[in-house]
Amino acid sequence: MQKENLHVHLGDLHLRNPTLLAAGIMGLTGASLKRVWDSGAGGVITKSVSKEAREGYSGPRVVETPCGLINSMGLPNPGIESMLEEIKIAKDSGGLVIGSIFGNEVKEFAELAGKIDKVGADAIELNLSCPHAENLSTIGQNPKLTKKVIEACKDSEIPIWVKLPGNTHIPNLIEVAKSAEKAGADAIVLTNTLPAMSIDVTSERPILGNITGGLSGPAIKPIGLRLVYEVYEKVDIPIIGAGGVESGKDMIEYILAGASAVEIGTGIMKRDLDVFKKVCEEASTFLDERKVKDLVGSAHKN
Amino acid sequence: MQKENLHVHLGDLHLRNPTLLAAGIMGLTGASLKRVWDSGAGGVITKSVSKEAREGYSGPRVVETPCGLINSMGLPNPGIESMLEEIKIAKDSGGLVIGSIFGNEVKEFAELAGKIDKVGADAIELNLSCPHAENLSTIGQNPKLTKKVIEACKDSEIPIWVKLPGNTHIPNLIEVAKSAEKAGADAIVLTNTLPAMSIDVTSERPILGNITGGLSGPAIKPIGLRLVYEVYEKVDIPIIGAGGVESGKDMIEYILAGASAVEIGTGIMKRDLDVFKKVCEEASTFLDERKVKDLVGSAHKN
Amino acid sequence: MEDSYRKKNRPTVLPLLGVVEEAPEIKSFFVNHQEIASATAPGQFLMLWVIGVDEIPMSVSGVGKDGTLRLTVEKVGDATSKLHELEEGDLVGVRGPYGNGFDISGNKFLIVCGGCGTAPLSFATERLVEQGKKATVVLAAETSEKLLFRSQLEKMDVDLFMSTEDGSTGVEGLATDVLEKEINDWDFDSCLVCGPERMMAATAELVEEKGISIQLSLNRYMKCGIGICGQCSMDPSGLRVCRDGPVFNYEEIKDSEFGDYKRNSEGKKVEI
Amino acid sequence: MEDSYRKKNRPTVLPLLGVVEEAPEIKSFFVNHQEIASATAPGQFLMLWVIGVDEIPMSVSGVGKDGTLRLTVEKVGDATSKLHELEEGDLVGVRGPYGNGFDISGNKFLIVCGGCGTAPLSFATERLVEQGKKATVVLAAETSEKLLFRSQLEKMDVDLFMSTEDGSTGVEGLATDVLEKEINDWDFDSCLVCGPERMMAATAELVEEKGISIQLSLNRYMKCGIGICGQCSMDPSGLRVCRDGPVFNYEEIKDSEFGDYKRNSEGKKVEI
Ligand SMILES: Cc1cc2nc3c(=O)[nH]c(=O)nc-3n(C[C@H](O)[C@H](O)[C@H](O)COP(=O)(O)OP(=O)(O)OC[C@H]3O[C@@H](n4cnc5c(N)ncnc54)[C@H](O)[C@@H]3O)c2cc1C
Ligand SMILES: Cc1cc2nc3c(=O)[nH]c(=O)nc-3n(C[C@H](O)[C@H](O)[C@H](O)COP(=O)(O)OP(=O)(O)OC[C@H]3O[C@@H](n4cnc5c(N)ncnc54)[C@H](O)[C@@H]3O)c2cc1C
Ligand SMILES: Cc1cc2nc3c(=O)[nH]c(=O)nc-3n(C[C@H](O)[C@H](O)[C@H](O)COP(=O)(O)O)c2cc1C
Ligand SMILES: Cc1cc2nc3c(=O)[nH]c(=O)nc-3n(C[C@H](O)[C@H](O)[C@H](O)COP(=O)(O)O)c2cc1C
Ligand code: FES
Ligand code: FES
């Protein structure tokens, strides 16, 4: 079932295939993470977790847009202590589990990373692109702060991935990515959702409870692809693509742009949990004898 | 045909309706501008024009994506002297014509603005969001440079509109918008296309001749709306919305977010030139007795 | 008006056609949406946008051929209280329908309704009866006046049994008391249950002994309603109540958190 | 492979099924795309991605029921030269079909082909003949060997007249010379013309006198092919050759830039 030609490595970490469950999607409980792993994902990322529990925003929390979805969940999570229990459950089921974390201060990131490390997760994803961390709301646009956060987490034994915002201000994004690499990040994840909103013309109101939210899905794929492509030219650590992956072709586009793996979130809205298996099968069939890992960044050669 | 409730003002400039032909779409010739005016647009904006003629990039120059279109035209134009002739033709037909300009230096902007002013155009749109002006490629992300360019153009008698990039780095965007207002800009246009790309998995190549291009169409509407919404809270000059307007509802969403008018470009791909009349009719019917101008920014109240 | 992007997962905002008081703290709200109404099967739910407050899951308690949708809502907190203040003409948003709904391919149904759980079940019963199927309905509440849709059920061609905790109508006690005392002929092929979770658990245990297939409609905290946020997932299966449910066969959830705990808005466990 | 976004305006990249030399500097290229082939009418064109060089408009010169598309290309510059180097199995991209195509609802056609303009017209002629309609074809070129699709046209049930500038075949001179000398029976209801613009202009003027409706397929610099970039718009109407054309009735373009000037890649006027 897990075809040979789909195996990839992110640094030392081996993935049975390049599809990862994106942070914030279904990853609230161990059982849910396990279910996604069992349905064929190459790895599963938890909902971004903070030190204390968070309720998140009031609804509406999602709204569909042309070929996209805007969400303003507000990073709800039960807090690190409860999440550690959930991660254990997911790990016990044999899954490859990545803990996504965010903090309000640099030392909170360090504390959370240490706990994720100890509980036996396979990697840590630093969510530096959440508009919700009160004091650090634009870490991912600040090269120095990005460096600080990563350095504070580098005591962990497991790889540190850094998830950056879909920043169209490209000189800034490249600066941040390079700074992350220098600080010792093991992979860069691009992209988180893009700031967006939707308005109901009948009630004349923003639809989302939090007014604005993040746009995901096929609509943003061309933007995500370009970010991966640009950053691939400037850093040497692996890149994980995200944004609108729904089919094998979508994944291969990201691979050709320079991603070594992809995260899938909104694709579940359309193809449900089968999306992981289907993306893998489609890609594997399309590639025939060729290996995913040999195609990474190929679009730069042509 | 031009319903009373659709009349709007951008500063002193009266528009028969809030739909404008977006810069770069069909606006290469006077005849084409005239045709769009005759088909019902409230105003028509020329293709962005430079001092010297430009061929633009080689093809493919457009590629469709999920609910969107990426283009890498490369700002082809016949140069200011030829364009002035085209503007005259469009003006002679009775249209409301806006000249879009871009330069490689601050003083080039001033020179171009002066010429557009003299030829009798109704307003000038400064394209500060083109990734193609070699020396000033990120003017629209630089508050100081933005100010300089506007100040250099303020000798013109006609209004100066400033078109900014769809910058997700919101503190930066607000800074630029405020700086534009201070420098005397008469309106802010948001948004230009967003940097994006598409890759063909069979040939393993970026599709566009210029590798990356700008994403437009319904896919980016939620992003454009949010930019308009955020900037509306911080500046007092009128805002013109752009990005994915195809229907009356789309336009009203922008109006509620804070736009006084909208530009329509990619909508022509789907609804052809009827898009202007249809958007107006749909909006007018929906609004019934209410006036568009009374709805500007209403979503902020709710 | 042309709307190139009518999306299932975007609320359509509509004026309330009417509001009807059904019982203390319980009102029915009517809106018209032909497309949603024709697509909705009993047991499915909508995400209801109570504008300015929240978006909450709400079972459809009935549909009309003309596109009318009925939602029957108990006032329990912020959003439902705000809703109870609304009047005809006020705006609400709806998206859906979501979830799987009840499987009503059987022939002889035992239908056990507790409190607001009667909402989807009275809709299911209506459908069953239309199709000429047999139904025995157990309607349970605390007191007589809270027996939801009693008069409507009394008019339908069903066997109706009632219970109230204070004994003001029918059997004094719980739904399970009715089942134990009143139902002698266990000739059902299907049992549908919706109500407070303890009541559902007790009912399922009792009915299971009789060897009947049981469907239960669960209630979990929902945020997206479309299976992506993970908020409503069940332990230990990871089944999502919004997308894999809300109706489950008892076997699917027997050895689960069902009857034991659920999760709050933060994802923390809270006892049932 | 599932492709949730097969879009008309996105190139599909395909291997060349074959390449055939038709005349000096003119080759036909074959690809297979069922969906495009079934949708293409004579006179419509594709945007052809010559990978690594450019994307250019190209008329479809024939389609097969099996989905084969034929493009017949004269080597005139960068993209067409690169294309002429390609072989069977090499990749090209196609999107379309675009434009309006010829109106072939008439019954008796006069068809005037100059050079590569024969490409869409031989396709149109094939269709006409299939439908049992009458066609008189004038095939013009500089020399004998450049008479495109001569052998195919000779095999069809049409009246074929030829002209060459050097007199090596048929009338010595231009297409208009053939018309003046050879066509005595002007019993046509429709005239289709495609070729160099001066030839089209001269032909249209001559044929107009005879009171026949005339359709001309124009060639203008195209960038988007979908009517948005404005590159191909005509003076003074603003009609776009890519979307409103490429086929126009003579009346639509008689008093226009047609025969006079066109625009280069910058949008500057250049004389015809
Ligand atoms: C599939 C489904 C169908 C339902 N059908 C009906 C129905 O037909 N009639 C009816 O009256 N109620 C129904 N409910 C319950 C209804 O959703 C809650 O009563 C409502 O959300 C309470 O909102 P509130 O803001 O008033 O309460 P709050 O003040 O927010 O909280 C009160 C309690 O309501 C529950 N609740 C709050 N928000 C949610 C949420 N988003 N999802 C689930 N539970 C929540 C929590 O348990 C909470 O403790 C249904 C629930 C589900 C999951
Ligand atoms: C609707 C339409 C149908 C056509 N059908 C055919 C056909 O069946 N067979 C055929 O051989 N040719 C056809 N052409 C002409 C063909 O598009 C040009 O010969 C080709 O684009 C030249 O490309 P190049 O890169 O080789 O030339 P270049 O080196 O770029 O330039 C040579 C000349 O070709 C023309 N040209 C270049 N690019 C374009 C462009 N994007 N659009 C239009 N003209 C261009 C210009 O006049 C230029 O001066 C058609 C053109 C149009 C508009
Ligand atoms: C409902 C929802 C919740 C999300 N929550 C998080 C989160 O908690 N942390 C995070 O880093 N990204 C979060 N994201 C972003 C996704 O992980 C992903 O980067 C983005 O959605 C783009 O991928 P997609 O188009 O496949 O969904 C969330 C996205 C959605 C749709
Ligand atoms: C083909 C094409 C060419 C464009 N050229 C220009 C241009 O020359 N100058 C400019 O300011 N914007 C240009 N734009 C951006 C549009 O004016 C507009 O801001 C953007 O497309 C979003 O609107 P839409 O979604 O309605 O197309 C171009 C867009 C397209 C699609
Ligand atoms: S409510 Fe989001 S997964 Fe069920
Ligand atoms: S080629 Fe762009 S409008 Fe015709």
XYZ file of N, CA, C and O in Angstrom, chain B residues 167-277:
444
model
N -0.390 43.039 -0.047
C 0.641 42.713 0.936
C 0.028 42.117 2.197
O -0.703 42.787 2.921
N 0.364 40.879 2.477
C -0.219 40.227 3.656
C 0.459 40.692 4.946
O 0.001 40.378 6.024
N 1.562 41.388 4.798
C 2.294 41.940 5.947
C 1.551 43.220 6.321
O 1.892 44.313 5.898
N 0.510 43.062 7.130
C -0.456 44.144 7.273
C 0.110 45.414 7.928
O -0.242 46.528 7.514
N 0.999 45.311 8.913
C 1.515 46.566 9.476
C 2.213 47.389 8.388
O 2.097 48.604 8.339
N 2.922 46.697 7.516
C 3.593 47.386 6.424
C 2.583 48.040 5.477
O 2.733 49.194 5.084
N 1.540 47.308 5.124
C 0.537 47.842 4.204
C -0.111 49.102 4.782
O -0.309 50.097 4.076
N -0.437 49.059 6.057
C -1.096 50.207 6.692
C -0.160 51.414 6.682
O -0.563 52.546 6.406
N 1.090 51.147 6.952
C 2.075 52.224 6.938
C 2.125 52.887 5.563
O 2.138 54.112 5.440
N 2.175 52.055 4.533
C 2.238 52.578 3.167
C 0.962 53.359 2.844
O 1.020 54.459 2.282
N -0.179 52.818 3.219
C -1.453 53.469 2.913
C -1.539 54.833 3.601
O -1.949 55.833 3.004
N -1.097 54.880 4.844
C -1.137 56.143 5.582
C -0.179 57.147 4.963
O -0.481 58.347 4.852
N 0.956 56.652 4.581
C 1.958 57.500 3.959
C 1.423 58.054 2.632
O 1.643 59.218 2.296
N 0.706 57.245 1.899
C 0.106 57.684 0.634
C -0.926 58.779 0.901
O -0.982 59.797 0.209
N -1.718 58.577 1.928
C -2.731 59.574 2.276
C -2.065 60.906 2.645
O -2.465 61.968 2.172
N -1.033 60.809 3.462
C -0.329 62.014 3.886
C 0.273 62.743 2.696
O 0.304 63.977 2.660
N 0.769 61.984 1.751
C 1.412 62.584 0.575
C 0.398 63.218 -0.364
O 0.768 63.835 -1.346
N -0.881 63.016 -0.088
C -1.895 63.675 -0.898
C -2.593 62.800 -1.920
O -3.281 63.299 -2.817
N -2.450 61.502 -1.798
C -3.162 60.606 -2.722
C -4.668 60.817 -2.561
O -5.146 61.103 -1.464
N -5.400 60.685 -3.671
C -6.841 60.914 -3.618
C -7.646 59.631 -3.421
O -8.825 59.690 -3.076
N -7.014 58.505 -3.684
C -7.687 57.220 -3.455
C -6.645 56.115 -3.421
O -5.551 56.253 -3.979
N -7.014 55.032 -2.755
C -6.124 53.863 -2.696
C -6.820 52.697 -3.385
O -8.010 52.461 -3.160
N -6.092 52.020 -4.231
C -6.653 50.870 -4.946
C -6.050 49.589 -4.390
O -4.832 49.449 -4.319
N -6.919 48.686 -3.974
C -6.490 47.395 -3.420
C -7.408 46.301 -3.939
O -8.602 46.430 -3.786
N -6.875 45.327 -4.577
C -5.493 44.950 -4.613
C -5.064 44.631 -6.029
O -5.889 44.269 -6.871
N -3.787 44.745 -6.252
C -3.215 44.204 -7.470
C -3.191 42.681 -7.325
O -3.614 42.155 -6.292
N -2.707 42.009 -8.323
C -2.624 40.547 -8.275
C -1.625 40.113 -7.197
O -0.772 40.893 -6.781
N -1.732 38.854 -6.772
C -0.822 38.320 -5.761
C 0.201 37.400 -6.417
O -0.151 36.580 -7.266
N 1.452 37.516 -6.023
C 2.502 36.693 -6.623
C 2.165 35.201 -6.541
O 1.799 34.710 -5.460
N 2.296 34.514 -7.646
C 1.860 33.118 -7.692
C 2.515 32.410 -8.871
O 3.143 33.045 -9.717
N 2.364 31.108 -8.917
C 2.883 30.358 -10.063
C 2.116 29.056 -10.252
O 1.354 28.635 -9.397
N 2.335 28.439 -11.394
C 1.727 27.145 -11.665
C 2.765 26.293 -12.384
O 3.570 26.815 -13.150
N 2.733 24.991 -12.098
C 3.745 24.095 -12.667
C 3.053 22.981 -13.429
O 2.079 22.410 -12.957
N 3.568 22.683 -14.606
C 3.027 21.561 -15.360
C 3.772 20.297 -14.954
O 5.003 20.239 -15.050
N 3.019 19.292 -14.519
C 3.676 18.103 -13.979
C 4.206 17.172 -15.067
O 5.052 16.326 -14.792
N 3.722 17.328 -16.277
C 4.198 16.457 -17.352
C 5.570 16.912 -17.856
O 6.505 16.119 -17.959
N 5.672 18.203 -18.144
C 6.959 18.719 -18.605
C 7.859 19.121 -17.439
O 9.023 19.435 -17.625
N 7.293 19.106 -16.237
C 8.025 19.473 -15.024
C 8.561 20.904 -15.074
O 9.649 21.183 -14.574
N 7.761 21.790 -15.648
C 8.184 23.170 -15.834
C 7.161 24.144 -15.263
O 5.962 23.901 -15.354
N 7.652 25.290 -14.800
C 6.720 26.389 -14.536
C 6.010 26.715 -15.846
O 6.641 26.703 -16.908
N 4.712 26.984 -15.782
C 3.989 27.209 -17.035
C 4.254 28.595 -17.604
O 4.466 28.741 -18.809
N 4.249 29.612 -16.771
C 4.385 30.965 -17.309
C 5.778 31.232 -17.872
O 6.783 30.777 -17.303
N 5.817 31.983 -18.949
C 7.090 32.348 -19.555
C 8.018 33.011 -18.546
O 9.228 32.759 -18.530
N 7.440 33.810 -17.669
C 8.246 34.494 -16.669
C 8.309 33.731 -15.339
O 8.643 34.301 -14.307
N 7.968 32.462 -15.373
C 7.951 31.566 -14.201
C 6.874 31.967 -13.180
O 5.976 31.195 -12.932
N 6.976 33.162 -12.593
C 5.923 33.579 -11.669
C 5.090 34.685 -12.292
O 5.488 35.309 -13.273
N 3.917 34.900 -11.723
C 3.021 35.930 -12.235
C 2.108 36.383 -11.121
O 2.384 36.150 -9.936
N 1.007 37.010 -11.494
C 0.105 37.543 -10.487
C -1.251 36.860 -10.532
O -1.856 36.722 -11.584
N -1.733 36.445 -9.360
C -3.017 35.744 -9.274
C -4.162 36.747 -9.126
O -4.110 37.644 -8.292
N -5.205 36.553 -9.936
C -6.400 37.400 -9.873
C -7.633 36.504 -9.882
O -7.521 35.290 -9.930
N -8.794 37.113 -9.837
C -10.032 36.342 -9.935
C -10.640 35.995 -8.589
O -10.120 36.378 -7.534
N -11.776 35.265 -8.626
C -12.514 34.946 -7.401
C -11.656 34.339 -6.287
O -11.935 34.552 -5.101
N -10.620 33.593 -6.647
C -9.757 32.978 -5.639
C -9.232 34.006 -4.657
O -9.097 33.729 -3.461
N -8.917 35.217 -5.138
C -8.291 36.216 -4.257
C -9.292 37.184 -3.647
O -8.915 38.064 -2.875
N -10.554 37.024 -3.971
C -11.533 37.987 -3.444
C -11.493 38.071 -1.919
O -11.491 39.184 -1.356
N -11.446 36.943 -1.204
C -11.424 37.044 0.265
C -10.207 37.810 0.780
O -10.267 38.445 1.837
N -9.113 37.746 0.036
C -7.892 38.450 0.445
C -8.042 39.946 0.169
O -7.742 40.787 1.020
N -8.552 40.268 -1.022
C -8.773 41.671 -1.374
C -9.745 42.346 -0.416
O -9.524 43.467 0.041
N -10.815 41.645 -0.093
C -11.816 42.181 0.831
C -11.211 42.542 2.167
O -11.493 43.582 2.748
N -10.380 41.664 2.650
C -9.779 41.891 3.961
C -8.807 43.071 3.920
O -8.734 43.843 4.879
N -8.088 43.229 2.816
C -7.170 44.358 2.714
C -7.958 45.666 2.725
O -7.603 46.620 3.411
N -9.050 45.693 1.955
C -9.890 46.888 1.924
C -10.438 47.171 3.322
O -10.411 48.306 3.801
N -10.910 46.127 3.979
C -11.484 46.275 5.318
C -10.469 46.861 6.301
O -10.777 47.780 7.068
N -9.254 46.344 6.263
C -8.221 46.804 7.212
C -7.819 48.244 6.921
O -7.660 49.051 7.835
N -7.626 48.556 5.641
C -7.157 49.897 5.292
C -8.253 50.939 5.550
O -7.974 52.053 5.970
N -9.503 50.537 5.331
C -10.625 51.455 5.578
C -10.625 51.971 7.016
O -11.011 53.095 7.284
N -10.174 51.141 7.923
C -10.162 51.561 9.330
C -9.074 52.581 9.634
O -9.109 53.220 10.679
N -8.103 52.696 8.712
C -6.941 53.519 9.026
C -6.793 54.765 8.167
O -5.991 55.636 8.494
N -7.461 54.847 7.046
C -7.316 56.042 6.208
C -8.690 56.638 5.903
O -9.711 55.941 5.970
N -8.691 57.921 5.547
C -9.960 58.593 5.283
C -10.232 58.848 3.806
O -11.320 59.264 3.435
N -9.222 58.628 2.957
C -9.467 58.809 1.521
C -10.211 57.590 0.977
O -10.191 56.513 1.582
N -10.908 57.778 -0.154
C -11.676 56.654 -0.701
C -10.787 55.475 -1.093
O -9.622 55.653 -1.443
N -11.379 54.295 -1.026
C -10.686 53.070 -1.425
C -11.412 52.476 -2.619
O -12.644 52.507 -2.696
N -10.637 51.961 -3.557
C -11.220 51.246 -4.699
C -10.829 49.783 -4.554
O -9.645 49.468 -4.417
N -11.811 48.903 -4.526
C -11.546 47.478 -4.336
C -11.254 46.792 -5.654
O -11.767 47.201 -6.700
N -10.457 45.739 -5.621
C -10.223 44.938 -6.823
C -9.831 43.536 -6.416
O -9.174 43.338 -5.396
N -10.253 42.584 -7.236
C -9.912 41.196 -6.969
C -11.150 40.334 -6.945
O -11.853 40.263 -5.948
N -11.436 39.696 -8.079
C -12.490 38.695 -8.105
C -13.910 39.205 -8.187
O -14.846 38.450 -7.913
N -14.112 40.440 -8.601
C -15.494 40.892 -8.741
C -16.086 40.346 -10.048
O -15.555 40.592 -11.120
N -17.139 39.596 -9.909
C -17.811 38.988 -11.070
C -19.312 39.208 -11.031
O -19.990 39.030 -12.029
N -19.833 39.505 -9.850
C -21.284 39.617 -9.707
C -21.611 40.833 -8.845
O -20.735 41.409 -8.192
N -22.879 41.197 -8.852
C -23.318 42.314 -8.029
C -23.014 42.080 -6.563
O -22.629 42.991 -5.833
N -23.169 40.827 -6.139
C -22.886 40.504 -4.747
C -21.425 40.731 -4.401
O -21.099 41.222 -3.332
N -20.558 40.323 -5.324
C -19.124 40.534 -5.095
C -18.858 42.018 -4.879
O -18.122 42.410 -3.975
N -19.460 42.834 -5.734
C -19.215 44.271 -5.613
C -19.727 44.795 -4.274
O -19.040 45.559 -3.590
N -20.901 44.354 -3.893
C -21.460 44.848 -2.627
C -20.600 44.405 -1.441
O -20.424 45.157 -0.483
N -20.024 43.230 -1.529
C -19.102 42.818 -0.460
C -17.973 43.839 -0.304
O -17.630 44.244 0.812
N -17.393 44.235 -1.439
C -16.311 45.239 -1.376
C -16.804 46.575 -0.833
O -16.118 47.245 -0.067
N -18.002 46.970 -1.261
C -18.559 48.246 -0.799
C -18.738 48.189 0.726
O -18.335 49.095 1.450
N -19.308 47.104 1.208
C -19.526 46.960 2.653
C -18.202 46.962 3.415
O -18.108 47.452 4.539
N -17.167 46.410 2.785
C -15.855 46.371 3.441
C -15.227 47.754 3.511
O -14.328 47.993 4.316
N -15.689 48.670 2.640
C -15.145 50.017 2.690
C -14.747 50.619 1.363
O -14.239 51.737 1.310
N -14.961 49.895 0.288
C -14.612 50.425 -1.034
C -15.722 51.346 -1.532
O -16.898 51.109 -1.285
N -15.327 52.408 -2.253
C -16.313 53.298 -2.857
C -16.587 52.900 -4.304
O -17.555 53.356 -4.903
N -15.723 52.096 -4.861
C -15.884 51.603 -6.225
C -15.053 50.333 -6.345
O -14.310 49.988 -5.414
N -15.206 49.626 -7.466
C -14.413 48.408 -7.668
C -13.843 48.378 -9.083
O -14.411 48.958 -10.000
N -12.725 47.700 -9.217
C -12.189 47.422 -10.550
C -12.540 45.985 -10.915
O -12.589 45.117 -10.057
N -12.792 45.785 -12.190
C -13.120 44.442 -12.680
C -12.175 44.086 -13.816
O -12.026 44.851 -14.765
N -11.523 42.949 -13.685
C -10.594 42.514 -14.721
C -10.915 41.103 -15.177
O -11.583 40.881 -16.181
N -10.491 40.146 -14.360
C -10.643 38.739 -14.707
C -12.108 38.344 -14.904
O -12.390 37.356 -15.591
N -13.019 39.083 -14.313
C -14.446 38.810 -14.497
C -14.841 38.766 -15.962
O -15.824 38.116 -16.338
N -14.065 39.443 -16.803
C -14.343 39.429 -18.247
C -14.112 38.045 -18.836
O -14.774 37.642 -19.788
N -13.181 37.307 -18.237
C -12.932 35.942 -18.709
C -14.218 35.120 -18.636
O -14.541 34.375 -19.543
N -14.966 35.303 -17.559
C -16.170 34.491 -17.358
C -17.407 35.083 -18.010
O -18.162 34.380 -18.677
N -17.643 36.380 -17.813
C -18.914 36.965 -18.252
C -18.752 37.929 -19.425
O -19.688 38.610 -19.802
N -17.562 37.959 -19.968
C -17.235 38.839 -21.091
C -17.594 40.291 -20.742
O -17.730 40.631 -19.568
N -17.736 41.134 -21.741
C -17.914 42.564 -21.464
C -19.242 42.885 -20.801
O -19.420 43.971 -20.250
N -20.167 41.952 -20.845
C -21.434 42.153 -20.148
C -21.238 42.266 -18.649
O -22.158 42.665 -17.933
N -20.072 41.879 -18.167
C -19.875 41.828 -16.725
C -20.193 43.164 -16.055
O -20.782 43.194 -14.970
N -19.861 44.267 -16.713
C -20.104 45.585 -16.089
C -21.600 45.844 -15.914
O -22.067 46.196 -14.845
N -22.326 45.634 -17.004
C -23.767 45.865 -16.951
C -24.429 44.898 -15.978
O -25.294 45.279 -15.182
